[in-house]
Short mmCIF file of C-alpha atoms in Angstrom, two decimals:
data_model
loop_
_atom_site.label_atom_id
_atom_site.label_comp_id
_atom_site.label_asym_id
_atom_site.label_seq_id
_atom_site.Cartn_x
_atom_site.Cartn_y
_atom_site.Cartn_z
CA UNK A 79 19.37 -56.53 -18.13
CA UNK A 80 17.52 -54.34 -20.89
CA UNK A 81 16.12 -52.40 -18.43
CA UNK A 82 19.93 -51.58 -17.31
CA UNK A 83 21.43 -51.33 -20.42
CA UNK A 84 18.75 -48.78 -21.19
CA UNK A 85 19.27 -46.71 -18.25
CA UNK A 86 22.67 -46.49 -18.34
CA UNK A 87 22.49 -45.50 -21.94
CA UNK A 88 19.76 -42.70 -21.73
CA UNK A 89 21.86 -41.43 -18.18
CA UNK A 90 25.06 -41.89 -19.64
CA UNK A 91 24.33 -39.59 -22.06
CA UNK A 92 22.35 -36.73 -19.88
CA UNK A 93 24.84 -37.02 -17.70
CA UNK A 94 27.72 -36.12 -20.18
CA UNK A 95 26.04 -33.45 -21.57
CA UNK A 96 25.10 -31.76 -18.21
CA UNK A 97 29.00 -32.38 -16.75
CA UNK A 98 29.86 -30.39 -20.42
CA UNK A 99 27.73 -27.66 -19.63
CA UNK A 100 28.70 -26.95 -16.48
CA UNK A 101 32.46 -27.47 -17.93
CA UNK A 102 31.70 -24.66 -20.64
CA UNK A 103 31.12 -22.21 -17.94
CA UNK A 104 34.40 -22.58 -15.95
CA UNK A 105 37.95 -21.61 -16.34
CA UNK A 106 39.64 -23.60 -18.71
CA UNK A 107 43.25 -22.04 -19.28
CA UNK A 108 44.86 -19.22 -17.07
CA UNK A 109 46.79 -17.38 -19.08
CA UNK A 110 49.63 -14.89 -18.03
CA UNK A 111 50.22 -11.82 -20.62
CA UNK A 112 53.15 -9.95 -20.64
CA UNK A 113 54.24 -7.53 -18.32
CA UNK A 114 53.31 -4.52 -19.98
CA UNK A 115 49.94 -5.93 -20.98
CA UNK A 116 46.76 -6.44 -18.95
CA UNK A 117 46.76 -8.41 -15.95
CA UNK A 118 46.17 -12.61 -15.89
CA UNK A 119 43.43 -13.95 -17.74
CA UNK A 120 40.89 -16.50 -16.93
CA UNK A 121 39.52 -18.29 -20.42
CA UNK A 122 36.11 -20.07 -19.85
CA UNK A 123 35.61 -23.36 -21.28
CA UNK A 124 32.68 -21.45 -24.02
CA UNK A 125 35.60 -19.00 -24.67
CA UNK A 126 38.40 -22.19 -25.37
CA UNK A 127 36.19 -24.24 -27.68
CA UNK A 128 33.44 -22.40 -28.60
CA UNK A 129 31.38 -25.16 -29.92
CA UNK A 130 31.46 -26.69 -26.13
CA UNK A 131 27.99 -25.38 -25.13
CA UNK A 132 25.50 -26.21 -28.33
CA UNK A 133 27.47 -29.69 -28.34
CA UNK A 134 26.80 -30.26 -24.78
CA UNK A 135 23.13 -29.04 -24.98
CA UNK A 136 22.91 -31.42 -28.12
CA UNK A 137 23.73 -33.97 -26.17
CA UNK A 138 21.08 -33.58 -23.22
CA UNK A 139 18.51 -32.92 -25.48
CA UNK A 140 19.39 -35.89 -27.13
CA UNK A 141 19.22 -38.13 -24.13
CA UNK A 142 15.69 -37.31 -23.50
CA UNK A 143 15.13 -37.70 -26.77
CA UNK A 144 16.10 -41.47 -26.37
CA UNK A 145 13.04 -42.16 -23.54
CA UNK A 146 9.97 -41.72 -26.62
CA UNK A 147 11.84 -42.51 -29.51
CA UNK A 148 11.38 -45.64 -32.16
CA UNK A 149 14.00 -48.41 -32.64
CA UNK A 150 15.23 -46.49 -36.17
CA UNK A 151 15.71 -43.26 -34.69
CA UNK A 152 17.00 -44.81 -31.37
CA UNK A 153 19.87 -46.11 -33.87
CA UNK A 154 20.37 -42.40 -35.74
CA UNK A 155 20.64 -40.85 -32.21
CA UNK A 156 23.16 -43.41 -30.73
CA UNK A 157 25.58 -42.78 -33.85
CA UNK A 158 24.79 -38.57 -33.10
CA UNK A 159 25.87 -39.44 -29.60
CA UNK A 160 29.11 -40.98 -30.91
CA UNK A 161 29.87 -37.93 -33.18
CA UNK A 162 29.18 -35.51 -30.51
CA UNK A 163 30.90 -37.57 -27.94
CA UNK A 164 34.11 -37.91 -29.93
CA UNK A 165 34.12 -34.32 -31.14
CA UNK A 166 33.78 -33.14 -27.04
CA UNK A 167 36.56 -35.73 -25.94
CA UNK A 168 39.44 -34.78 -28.72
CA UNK A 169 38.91 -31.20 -28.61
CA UNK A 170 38.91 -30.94 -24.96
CA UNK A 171 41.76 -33.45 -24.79
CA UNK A 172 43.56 -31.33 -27.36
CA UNK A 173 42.96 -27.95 -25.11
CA UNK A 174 43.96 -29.86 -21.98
CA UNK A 175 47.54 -31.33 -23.56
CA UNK A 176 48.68 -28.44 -25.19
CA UNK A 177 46.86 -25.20 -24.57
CA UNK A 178 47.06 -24.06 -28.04
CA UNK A 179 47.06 -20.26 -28.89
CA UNK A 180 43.87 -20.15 -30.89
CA UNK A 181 42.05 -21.46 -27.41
CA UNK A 182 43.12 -18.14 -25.99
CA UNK A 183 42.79 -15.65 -29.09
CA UNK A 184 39.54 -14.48 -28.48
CA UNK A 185 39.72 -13.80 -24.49
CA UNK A 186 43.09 -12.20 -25.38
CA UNK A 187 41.52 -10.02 -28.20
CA UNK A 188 38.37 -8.89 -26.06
CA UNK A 189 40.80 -7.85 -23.10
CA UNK A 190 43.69 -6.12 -24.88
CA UNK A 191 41.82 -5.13 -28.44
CA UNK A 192 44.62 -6.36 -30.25
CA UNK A 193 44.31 -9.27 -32.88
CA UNK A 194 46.05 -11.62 -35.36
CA UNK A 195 47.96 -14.36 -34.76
CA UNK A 196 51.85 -12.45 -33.70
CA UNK A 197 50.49 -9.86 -31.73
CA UNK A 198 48.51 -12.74 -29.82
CA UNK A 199 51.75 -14.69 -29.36
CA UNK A 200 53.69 -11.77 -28.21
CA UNK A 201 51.89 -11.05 -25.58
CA UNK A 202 50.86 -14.49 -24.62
CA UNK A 203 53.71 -15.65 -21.82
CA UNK A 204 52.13 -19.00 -20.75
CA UNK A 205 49.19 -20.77 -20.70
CA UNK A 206 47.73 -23.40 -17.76
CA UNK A 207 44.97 -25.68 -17.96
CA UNK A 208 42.72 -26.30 -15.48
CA UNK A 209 41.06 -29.86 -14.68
CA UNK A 210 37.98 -28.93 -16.01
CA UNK A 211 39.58 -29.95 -20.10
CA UNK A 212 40.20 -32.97 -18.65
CA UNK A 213 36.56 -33.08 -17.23
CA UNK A 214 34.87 -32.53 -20.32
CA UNK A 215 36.89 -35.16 -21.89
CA UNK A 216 35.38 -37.96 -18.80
CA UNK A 217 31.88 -35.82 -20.08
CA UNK A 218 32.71 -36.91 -23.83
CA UNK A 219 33.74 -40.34 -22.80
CA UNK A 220 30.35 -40.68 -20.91
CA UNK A 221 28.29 -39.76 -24.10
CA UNK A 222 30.19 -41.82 -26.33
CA UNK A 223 29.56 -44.98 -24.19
CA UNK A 224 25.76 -44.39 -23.89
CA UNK A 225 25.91 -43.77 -27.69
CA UNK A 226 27.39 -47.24 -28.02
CA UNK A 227 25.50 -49.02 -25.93
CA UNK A 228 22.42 -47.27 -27.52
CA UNK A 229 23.27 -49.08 -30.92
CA UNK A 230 24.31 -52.59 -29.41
CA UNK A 231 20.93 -52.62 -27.81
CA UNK A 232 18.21 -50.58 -28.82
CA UNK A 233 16.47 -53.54 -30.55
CA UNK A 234 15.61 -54.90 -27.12
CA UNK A 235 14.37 -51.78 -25.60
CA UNK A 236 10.69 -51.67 -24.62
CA UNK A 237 8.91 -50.15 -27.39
CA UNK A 238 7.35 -46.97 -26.09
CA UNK A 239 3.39 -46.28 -25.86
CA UNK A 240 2.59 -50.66 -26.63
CA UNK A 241 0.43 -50.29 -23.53
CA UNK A 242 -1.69 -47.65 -25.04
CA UNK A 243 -2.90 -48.71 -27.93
CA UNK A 244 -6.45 -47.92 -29.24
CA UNK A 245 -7.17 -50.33 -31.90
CA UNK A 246 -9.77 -52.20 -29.70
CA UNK A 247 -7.11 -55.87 -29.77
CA UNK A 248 -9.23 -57.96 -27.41
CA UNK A 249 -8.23 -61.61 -26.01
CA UNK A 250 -5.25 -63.29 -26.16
CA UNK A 251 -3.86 -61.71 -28.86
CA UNK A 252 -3.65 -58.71 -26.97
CA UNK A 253 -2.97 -60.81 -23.94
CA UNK A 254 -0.18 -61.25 -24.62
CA UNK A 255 2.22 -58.36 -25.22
CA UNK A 256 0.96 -57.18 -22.09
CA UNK A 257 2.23 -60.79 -20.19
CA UNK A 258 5.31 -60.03 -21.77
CA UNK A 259 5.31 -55.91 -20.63
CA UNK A 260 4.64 -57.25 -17.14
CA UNK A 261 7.53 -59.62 -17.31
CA UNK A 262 9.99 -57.19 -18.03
CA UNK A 263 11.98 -54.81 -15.38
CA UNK A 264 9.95 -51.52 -14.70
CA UNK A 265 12.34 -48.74 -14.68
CA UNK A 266 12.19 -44.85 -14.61
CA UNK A 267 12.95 -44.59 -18.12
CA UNK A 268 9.45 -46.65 -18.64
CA UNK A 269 7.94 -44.39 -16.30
CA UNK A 270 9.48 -41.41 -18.25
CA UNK A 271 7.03 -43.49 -21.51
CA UNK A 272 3.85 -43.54 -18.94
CA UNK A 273 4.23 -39.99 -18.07
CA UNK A 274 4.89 -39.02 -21.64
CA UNK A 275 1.83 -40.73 -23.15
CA UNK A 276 -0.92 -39.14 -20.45
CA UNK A 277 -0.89 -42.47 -18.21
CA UNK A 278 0.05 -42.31 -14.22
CA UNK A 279 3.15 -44.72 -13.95
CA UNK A 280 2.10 -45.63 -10.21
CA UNK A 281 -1.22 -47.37 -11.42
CA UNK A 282 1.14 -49.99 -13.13
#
């Protein structure tokens, strides 16, 4: 059940992060100008919320962060995973409910080279979101639940690099955190630990 809970935390949050990059380089919001401006604009998800892509890569980075870490830092980057997952899901929700002007301003700007906030709106007709807000928010919700389930329990995780150590332990004192290494579920997250510490996983 460790094993699991580890997993799905480490993937949970890998998995939310690489949903919210992929998110940050779609459309996000069509948006129809007036008549006499340019044609229809498409407003990637980078362009909408601009802190979408060094959130997102946060967040992978993160997640393979959480395969070598200690307990204490295993706790500092669960709560970062809550912050960044939060931050993702309300802005994106946000974007997604009500298309907000200042989502648009920029890719508005670039294409018609005005700027400020009633030239924007005077041009600006309507705006339509696409499902990928909506996507990012399922990405945020992801990386908040791994976050969480990092904190409730990272004190039970395998403690990475115990099979390597060097201090010469001999008999059954060093018996016996091995017995209870063996006992445990083997997952790819442990193997992720082998490879990281110079050791072939498949001589286990």
């Amino acid at each position: 059940m460790t094993a699991r809970a580890r997993s799905f935390a480490v993937l949970a949050i890998i998995a939310g992060g690489a949903l919210a990059i992929i998110s940050s380089t779609q459309t996000w919001l069509d948006v129809t100008l007036d008549a006499g401006a340019t044609a229809a604009l498409q407003v990637a998800g980078a362009k909408a919320f601009t802190m979408l892509a060094p959130l997102s890569l946060a967040a992978l980075a993160l997640g393979l962060a959480l395969t070598v870490v200690g307990r204490a830092l295993r706790y500092a980057f669960g709560a970062l995973a809550l912050l960044i997952g939060g931050t993702l899901t309300v802005a994106a929700a946000r974007i997604a409910i009500e298309q907000p002007l200042d989502a648009v301003a920029a890719a508005v700007t670039t294409s018609t080279g005005l700027s400020g906030t009633a030239a924007i709106a005077g041009l600006v007709t309507s705006v339509t979101a696409t499902p990928w807000p909506w996507l990012t928010v399922v990405a945020g919700v992801l990386i908040v639940a791994g976050g969480a389930l990092t904190i409730a329990t990272a004190h039970l995780w395998r403690r990475s690099g115990r099979r390597y150590r060097t201090d010469g332990g001999t008999g059954a004192g060093a018996a016996a955190p091995s017995a209870t290494a063996a006992s445990r579920p083997y997952d790819a997250i442990d193997s992720w630990d082998d490879l990281s510490h110079g050791d072939d996983p498949t001589a286990r």
